[in-house]
């Protein structure tokens, strides 16, 4: 099919309907709570939809575990961060048991791994991040660098700079291993990047970057928040050593659901986390005067896990395991292909530019479209068109397909409404609502 033909067919709703009919994951949409069937929810990369089964499972937990078991429940809840981690490892990380914990928040886990990685590279005083990294990672690392007198290098891949900013070549925020290597010296303790860029949606060469850092003796901490549940991360094949992420985006585990952290088995003896909570103490219930790190992945858990949170994680990641991450990745690629075809046909002529790679192997489940009035357009989409995207500075509207919960027609309808909103100019009459959350 020529590009022109495929473009013209993508602009017909029947094209998206055919994709839905052929979609092996289509039936999963029914497994989510959908209160407004006319809503185009294109923000599942920020907060995933609620699985119906979560309501049942959490109710069951309240009524049949917490209610009757009371404190005795801890005898079987105590280590549940580990099996939940194993489920995540198997369903989305492409790795084996005993290396992942479902616990705390991405931010806390990121801090823990940064400090542990520094300690594992004594004498090295340089750390590297990119300016397009998620704010929490940048701010936490800047705080650590300031506190410990480290040399922080910020690879300037979005023009916004940051502490120790250096210019780099990039494509939609993506930095190549060769470009990174220019900054790798024997003083670099670790590099931290995202497996999917939170803004552009770009997907870096995880293996190439991990390999080149390793060649220079540096560790890499991957933030997989926008990747877990959208792409096949293949931690074993890619040689990933350290990673963190959340479960509330493509993981559909609920607002503020627990984060996760991954520490490759071979590194677990060398690494020590700074927050030596009682859960990581070898003889936890002896409550003795001295701390001794427990062996294995338990040595990285700070404190009591949220059991309600873990129940939500279990439901969602069992669903992902059943659907298969390869099929999920395939739908993310096809859904974002559809978005880009609609962008070319409808949005580019209205003054939008695309901020996401066109090659589906270089992106995840979301794209960004950039426009000078993007913030107002994003608010108007909600208010006038019943479409939920989100807005990210500077000037970007993020639009996602969450493969289990979003249909191709939902994507099509959302884009058609976006086109109509901007073509009519109606968005200009909508006031910014002053909401702190964009
Ligand atoms: C890439 C990335 N890292 C970290 C975070 C922060 O997560 P939390 O607030 O759960 O610590 C987010 C939140 O959206 C994120 O997108």
Coordinates of C-alpha atoms and ligand atoms in Angstrom, one line a residue:
X1 CA 0.0 0.0 0.0
X2 CA 1.4 3.4 -0.9
X3 CA 1.9 6.0 1.8
X4 CA -0.9 8.1 0.2
X5 CA -3.3 5.2 0.2
X6 CA -2.6 4.2 3.8
X7 CA -2.9 7.8 4.8
X8 CA -6.3 8.2 3.2
X9 CA -7.6 5.0 4.7
X10 CA -6.3 5.9 8.2
X11 CA -8.5 9.0 8.1
X12 CA -11.6 6.8 7.7
X13 CA -13.2 5.6 10.9
X14 CA -13.7 2.2 9.3
X15 CA -9.9 1.8 9.2
X16 CA -9.7 2.0 13.1
X17 CA -12.8 -0.3 13.3
X18 CA -11.0 -2.9 11.2
X19 CA -8.0 -2.7 13.5
X20 CA -10.2 -3.3 16.5
X21 CA -11.8 -6.3 14.9
X22 CA -8.5 -7.8 14.2
X23 CA -7.1 -6.9 17.6
X24 CA -6.3 -10.0 19.8
X25 CA -6.4 -7.7 22.9
X26 CA -9.7 -6.0 22.0
X27 CA -11.7 -7.9 24.6
X28 CA -9.6 -6.5 27.5
X29 CA -11.3 -3.1 27.3
X30 CA -14.4 -4.7 28.7
X31 CA -12.4 -5.7 31.8
X32 CA -12.0 -2.1 32.9
X33 CA -14.5 0.2 34.5
X34 CA -15.8 2.7 31.9
X35 CA -18.3 5.1 33.3
X36 CA -18.6 7.3 30.1
X37 CA -18.5 5.3 26.8
X38 CA -18.2 8.6 24.9
X39 CA -15.0 9.6 26.6
X40 CA -11.7 9.3 24.7
X41 CA -9.2 8.5 27.5
X42 CA -5.8 9.1 25.9
X43 CA -4.0 9.5 29.2
X44 CA -3.5 5.9 30.3
X45 CA 0.2 6.7 30.4
X46 CA -0.4 9.0 33.3
X47 CA -3.0 7.1 35.2
X48 CA -4.3 3.7 33.9
X49 CA -8.0 2.8 34.0
X50 CA -9.5 0.8 36.9
X51 CA -9.7 -3.0 36.2
X52 CA -13.2 -4.3 37.3
X53 CA -11.5 -7.2 39.0
X54 CA -9.5 -4.8 41.3
X55 CA -12.8 -3.7 42.9
X56 CA -13.6 -7.4 43.6
X57 CA -10.1 -8.4 44.8
X58 CA -9.6 -5.4 47.1
X59 CA -13.1 -5.8 48.6
X60 CA -12.3 -9.5 49.1
X61 CA -9.0 -8.4 50.8
X62 CA -10.8 -6.0 53.1
X63 CA -13.6 -8.4 54.1
X64 CA -11.8 -11.7 54.1
X65 CA -8.2 -10.8 55.1
X66 CA -7.8 -7.6 57.0
X67 CA -11.3 -7.8 58.6
X68 CA -11.1 -11.3 60.1
X69 CA -7.3 -11.9 60.2
X70 CA -6.3 -8.7 61.8
X71 CA -2.6 -8.6 62.8
X72 CA -2.2 -12.4 62.1
X73 CA -2.5 -11.5 58.4
X74 CA 1.1 -10.3 58.6
X75 CA 2.3 -13.9 58.8
X76 CA 1.4 -14.2 55.1
X77 CA 1.5 -10.6 54.0
X78 CA 5.0 -9.9 55.3
X79 CA 7.0 -10.9 52.2
X80 CA 4.5 -10.0 49.5
X81 CA 6.7 -7.3 48.0
X82 CA 8.7 -10.2 46.6
X83 CA 6.1 -12.4 44.7
X84 CA 4.5 -9.2 43.4
X85 CA 8.0 -8.3 42.2
X86 CA 8.4 -11.7 40.5
X87 CA 5.1 -11.2 38.7
X88 CA 6.3 -7.9 37.4
X89 CA 9.6 -9.3 36.4
X90 CA 8.0 -12.1 34.4
X91 CA 5.1 -10.1 32.9
X92 CA 6.9 -6.9 31.8
X93 CA 10.6 -6.8 32.7
X94 CA 11.8 -9.9 30.8
X95 CA 13.7 -11.3 33.7
X96 CA 13.6 -13.9 36.5
X97 CA 12.6 -14.2 40.1
X98 CA 14.4 -12.7 43.2
X99 CA 15.5 -9.4 41.7
X100 CA 12.4 -7.1 41.9
X101 CA 10.4 -5.7 44.8
X102 CA 7.1 -3.9 44.6
X103 CA 7.5 -1.2 47.2
X104 CA 7.5 2.5 48.1
X105 CA 7.4 5.1 45.3
X106 CA 9.5 5.5 42.2
X107 CA 11.1 8.5 43.8
X108 CA 12.1 6.7 46.9
X109 CA 13.4 3.7 45.0
X110 CA 15.3 6.0 42.7
X111 CA 17.0 7.7 45.6
X112 CA 17.9 4.3 47.1
X113 CA 19.4 3.0 43.9
X114 CA 21.4 6.2 43.3
X115 CA 23.0 6.1 46.7
X116 CA 23.6 2.3 46.4
X117 CA 25.2 2.7 43.0
X118 CA 27.5 5.5 44.3
X119 CA 28.6 3.3 47.1
X120 CA 29.3 0.5 44.7
X121 CA 31.7 2.7 42.7
X122 CA 34.0 4.1 45.4
X123 CA 36.2 7.0 44.4
X124 CA 34.0 7.9 41.4
X125 CA 32.5 11.4 41.8
X126 CA 30.6 12.1 38.5
X127 CA 27.0 11.2 37.8
X128 CA 25.1 11.7 34.5
X129 CA 21.5 12.5 33.8
X130 CA 19.6 14.1 30.9
X131 CA 17.7 17.4 31.0
X132 CA 14.6 15.7 29.5
X133 CA 14.5 13.3 32.4
X134 CA 11.5 13.3 34.7
X135 CA 11.7 16.1 37.3
X136 CA 11.8 13.9 40.3
X137 CA 14.9 12.1 39.0
X138 CA 16.6 15.3 38.2
X139 CA 15.8 17.0 41.5
X140 CA 16.7 14.0 43.6
X141 CA 20.0 13.5 41.8
X142 CA 20.8 17.3 42.1
X143 CA 20.1 17.0 45.9
X144 CA 22.4 14.0 46.2
X145 CA 25.1 15.7 44.2
X146 CA 24.9 18.9 46.3
X147 CA 25.0 17.0 49.5
X148 CA 27.9 14.7 48.6
X149 CA 29.9 17.2 46.5
X150 CA 29.5 15.2 43.2
X151 CA 30.1 16.5 39.7
X152 CA 26.7 16.3 38.1
X153 CA 26.5 16.3 34.3
X154 CA 23.2 17.1 32.7
X155 CA 23.1 16.1 29.0
X156 CA 21.0 18.9 27.4
X157 CA 18.7 17.0 25.2
X158 CA 15.7 19.4 25.4
X159 CA 17.4 22.8 25.4
X160 CA 16.2 23.5 29.0
X161 CA 19.6 22.8 30.6
X162 CA 20.1 22.1 34.3
X163 CA 23.0 21.7 36.7
X164 CA 26.3 21.1 34.8
X165 CA 24.5 21.2 31.5
X166 CA 26.5 20.1 28.4
X167 CA 25.2 20.2 24.8
X168 CA 24.5 16.9 23.1
X169 CA 23.2 15.7 19.8
X170 CA 19.8 14.1 20.1
X171 CA 16.8 13.1 18.1
X172 CA 13.4 13.7 19.9
X173 CA 15.4 13.7 23.2
X174 CA 17.1 10.4 22.4
X175 CA 20.9 10.2 23.0
X176 CA 22.9 7.6 21.2
X177 CA 25.4 5.4 23.0
X178 CA 28.1 7.1 20.9
X179 CA 27.0 10.5 22.1
X180 CA 26.9 9.3 25.7
X181 CA 30.3 7.8 25.4
X182 CA 31.8 11.3 24.9
X183 CA 31.0 12.0 28.5
X184 CA 32.0 8.7 30.1
X185 CA 35.3 8.8 32.0
X186 CA 36.8 6.6 34.7
X187 CA 35.2 9.1 37.2
X188 CA 31.6 8.3 36.3
X189 CA 29.8 6.2 38.9
X190 CA 26.5 5.9 37.1
X191 CA 24.3 7.2 34.4
X192 CA 20.5 7.5 34.7
X193 CA 18.0 7.7 31.9
X194 CA 14.4 6.7 31.1
X195 CA 13.5 3.6 29.1
X196 CA 10.7 5.8 27.5
X197 CA 11.1 9.5 27.6
X198 CA 8.2 10.9 29.7
X199 CA 7.7 13.8 27.4
X200 CA 8.7 12.8 23.8
X201 CA 7.9 9.2 24.2
X202 CA 11.2 8.3 22.6
X203 CA 12.8 4.9 23.4
X204 CA 16.6 4.8 23.7
X205 CA 18.9 2.0 22.8
X206 CA 18.8 0.4 26.2
X207 CA 21.3 -2.3 25.4
X208 CA 23.7 0.0 23.6
X209 CA 23.7 2.5 26.4
X210 CA 24.1 -0.1 29.2
X211 CA 27.0 -1.7 27.3
X212 CA 28.9 1.5 26.7
X213 CA 28.5 2.6 30.3
X214 CA 29.7 -0.8 31.5
X215 CA 32.7 -0.5 29.3
X216 CA 33.7 2.5 31.3
X217 CA 32.9 0.9 34.6
X218 CA 29.7 2.9 35.2
X219 CA 26.3 1.5 36.2
X220 CA 23.0 2.6 34.6
X221 CA 19.8 3.2 36.5
X222 CA 16.8 3.0 34.2
X223 CA 13.6 4.7 35.1
X224 CA 10.9 2.6 33.4
X225 CA 7.8 4.4 34.6
X226 CA 6.6 5.1 31.0
X227 CA 7.8 1.8 29.7
X228 CA 6.5 -0.9 32.1
X229 CA 3.4 -2.4 30.6
X230 CA 3.9 -0.7 27.2
X231 CA 7.0 -2.2 25.7
X232 CA 9.0 -5.4 26.1
X233 CA 11.8 -4.3 28.3
X234 CA 13.9 -7.5 28.0
X235 CA 16.1 -6.8 31.0
X236 CA 18.1 -10.0 30.6
X237 CA 18.7 -9.6 26.9
X238 CA 19.6 -5.9 27.4
X239 CA 21.9 -6.5 30.4
X240 CA 20.0 -4.1 32.6
X241 CA 21.4 -4.0 36.2
X242 CA 19.3 -1.5 38.0
X243 CA 15.9 0.0 37.4
X244 CA 12.9 1.6 39.0
X245 CA 9.4 2.3 37.8
X246 CA 5.8 2.8 38.8
X247 CA 2.7 0.6 38.4
X248 CA -0.1 3.2 38.0
X249 CA 0.4 4.1 34.4
X250 CA 0.3 1.2 31.9
X251 CA 0.2 -0.9 35.0
X252 CA -3.4 0.1 35.8
X253 CA -2.8 -0.4 39.6
X254 CA -4.3 2.8 40.9
X255 CA -3.4 6.3 41.9
X256 CA -0.3 6.2 44.2
X257 CA 0.0 2.4 43.8
X258 CA 3.4 1.0 44.9
X259 CA 6.5 1.5 42.8
X260 CA 9.1 -1.1 42.1
X261 CA 12.8 -1.6 42.0
X262 CA 15.1 -4.1 40.2
X263 CA 18.6 -5.1 41.3
X264 CA 20.3 -7.8 39.2
X265 CA 21.2 -10.8 41.3
X266 CA 24.9 -10.5 40.7
X267 CA 25.0 -7.0 42.2
X268 CA 22.8 -7.7 45.3
X269 CA 25.8 -8.5 47.5
X270 CA 27.8 -5.4 46.5
X271 CA 24.9 -2.9 46.8
X272 CA 23.6 -1.3 50.0
X273 CA 20.7 1.0 50.2
X274 CA 21.0 4.1 52.4
X275 CA 17.6 3.8 54.2
X276 CA 18.3 0.7 56.3
X277 CA 14.8 0.0 57.4
X278 CA 13.9 -2.9 59.6
X279 CA 12.5 -5.0 56.7
X280 CA 16.0 -5.4 55.2
X281 CA 17.5 -6.4 58.5
X282 CA 18.4 -10.1 58.4
X283 CA 16.8 -11.1 61.7
X284 CA 14.0 -8.6 61.5
X285 CA 11.9 -9.7 64.4
X286 CA 14.8 -10.1 66.9
X287 CA 14.8 -6.3 66.8
X288 CA 18.4 -6.3 68.0
X289 CA 20.8 -3.4 68.5
X290 CA 22.7 -3.8 65.3
X291 CA 21.7 -3.9 61.6
X292 CA 22.8 -6.7 59.3
X293 CA 21.6 -6.6 55.7
X294 CA 19.5 -9.6 54.7
X295 CA 20.6 -11.7 51.8
X296 CA 19.0 -11.4 48.4
X297 CA 16.3 -9.0 47.3
X298 CA 14.8 -8.6 50.9
X299 CA 18.0 -6.7 51.7
X300 CA 16.6 -3.8 49.7
X301 CA 13.1 -3.4 51.3
X302 CA 12.8 -0.6 53.7
X303 CA 9.4 -1.1 55.4
X304 CA 5.9 -2.5 55.6
X305 CA 4.5 -3.0 52.1
X306 CA 1.1 -1.6 51.2
X307 CA -0.9 -4.9 50.9
X308 CA -4.0 -3.1 49.5
X309 CA -1.7 -1.6 46.9
X310 CA 0.0 -4.9 46.1
X311 CA -3.4 -6.5 45.5
X312 CA -4.1 -3.9 42.8
X313 CA -0.7 -4.6 41.3
X314 CA -1.3 -8.3 41.2
X315 CA -4.6 -8.0 39.4
X316 CA -3.2 -5.6 36.7
X317 CA 0.0 -7.5 36.1
X318 CA -1.7 -10.9 35.9
X319 CA -3.8 -9.4 33.2
X320 CA -0.7 -8.1 31.4
X321 CA 1.0 -11.5 31.8
X322 CA -2.0 -13.2 30.3
X323 CA -2.3 -10.8 27.4
X324 CA 1.5 -11.0 26.7
X325 CA 3.9 -8.1 26.7
X326 CA 4.9 -8.8 23.0
X327 CA 1.2 -8.4 21.9
X328 CA 0.9 -5.3 24.1
X329 CA 4.0 -3.7 22.5
X330 CA 2.7 -4.6 19.1
X331 CA -0.6 -2.7 19.8
X332 CA 1.3 0.3 21.3
X333 CA 3.3 0.4 18.0
X334 CA 0.2 0.1 15.8
X335 CA -1.8 2.6 17.9
X336 CA 1.0 5.2 17.8
X337 CA 1.4 4.5 14.0
X338 CA -2.3 5.4 13.6
X339 CA -1.8 8.6 15.7
X340 CA 1.1 9.6 13.5
X341 CA -0.9 9.0 10.3
X342 CA -3.7 11.1 11.6
X343 CA -1.2 13.7 12.8
X344 CA 0.2 14.0 9.2
X345 CA -3.2 14.2 7.6
X346 CA -5.0 16.4 10.1
X347 CA -2.7 18.1 12.7
X348 CA 0.4 19.1 10.7
X349 CA -1.7 21.3 8.4
X350 CA -3.1 23.0 11.5
X351 CA 0.4 24.1 12.7
X352 CA 1.3 21.2 15.0
X353 CA 4.7 19.5 14.9
X354 CA 5.5 16.0 16.0
X355 CA 7.9 15.5 18.9
X356 CA 8.1 11.7 18.8
X357 CA 10.2 9.4 16.6
X358 CA 8.4 8.1 13.5
X359 CA 10.1 4.6 13.8
X360 CA 7.8 2.6 16.1
X361 CA 10.9 0.7 17.5
X362 CA 12.0 4.1 18.9
X363 CA 8.9 4.9 20.9
X364 CA 6.4 3.4 23.4
X365 CA 2.7 4.0 23.9
X366 CA 2.5 7.7 23.6
X367 CA 3.3 10.6 21.2
X368 CA 3.5 14.3 21.7
X369 CA 2.2 17.0 19.4
X370 CA 3.5 20.5 19.8
X371 CA 1.6 23.7 19.3
X372 CA 2.0 27.3 20.5
X373 CA -1.5 27.1 22.1
X374 CA -1.0 23.5 23.4
X375 CA -1.9 24.3 27.0
X376 CA -5.2 25.9 26.1
X377 CA -6.0 23.2 23.6
X378 CA -5.4 20.5 26.2
X379 CA -7.9 22.2 28.6
X380 CA -10.4 22.7 25.8
X381 CA -10.2 19.1 24.7
X382 CA -11.5 18.1 28.2
X383 CA -14.1 20.8 28.5
X384 CA -15.5 20.9 25.0
X385 CA -14.7 17.5 23.4
X386 CA -14.7 14.9 26.2
X387 CA -11.1 13.9 25.3
X388 CA -8.5 13.5 28.1
X389 CA -4.9 14.0 27.0
X390 CA -2.3 15.7 29.2
X391 CA -0.1 18.7 28.8
X392 CA 3.6 18.8 29.3
X393 CA 5.9 21.9 29.3
X394 CA 7.0 23.3 27.0
X395 CA 4.1 23.2 24.5
X396 CA 3.4 19.5 24.3
X397 CA 0.1 17.6 24.3
X398 CA 0.7 13.9 25.2
X399 CA -1.6 11.3 23.7
X400 CA -1.4 7.7 24.6
X401 CA -2.8 4.3 23.7
X402 CA -2.8 2.0 26.8
X403 CA -3.0 -1.3 24.9
X404 CA -5.3 -3.2 27.1
X405 CA -7.7 -0.4 27.9
X406 CA -7.8 1.7 24.7
X407 CA -9.4 0.8 21.4
X408 CA -8.1 2.1 18.0
X409 CA -11.5 3.8 17.5
X410 CA -11.1 5.6 20.8
X411 CA -7.7 6.9 19.4
X412 CA -9.4 7.8 16.1
X413 CA -12.3 9.7 17.7
X414 CA -9.9 11.6 20.0
X415 CA -7.8 12.7 17.1
X416 CA -10.9 13.7 15.0
X417 CA -12.2 15.8 17.9
X418 CA -8.7 17.4 18.4
X419 CA -8.7 18.3 14.7
X420 CA -12.2 19.8 14.8
X421 CA -11.4 21.7 18.0
X422 CA -8.3 23.4 16.5
X423 CA -9.7 23.9 13.0
X424 CA -12.8 25.7 14.4
X425 CA -10.7 27.8 16.8
X426 CA -13.2 27.1 19.5
X427 CA -10.5 26.3 22.0
X428 CA -9.6 30.0 22.0
X429 CA -12.8 30.8 24.0
X430 CA -11.8 28.4 26.8
X431 CA -10.2 29.9 29.9
X432 CA -7.2 28.1 31.5
X433 CA -8.7 26.6 34.6
X434 CA -5.8 27.2 37.0
X435 CA -5.6 23.5 37.8
X436 CA -2.3 22.6 39.4
X437 CA -2.3 19.3 37.6
X438 CA -2.0 19.5 33.8
Ligands
LIG1 C1 9.4 8.9 34.5 C2 8.9 9.1 35.9 N1 9.7 8.9 37.0 C3 9.2 9.1 38.2 C4 8.0 9.5 38.5 C5 7.5 9.8 39.9 O1 6.8 8.9 40.5 P1 6.3 8.9 42.0 O2 5.7 10.2 42.2 O3 5.4 7.8 42.1 O4 7.5 8.7 42.8 C6 7.1 9.7 37.4 C7 5.7 10.1 37.7 O5 4.9 10.3 36.8 C8 7.5 9.5 36.1 O6 6.7 9.7 35.1

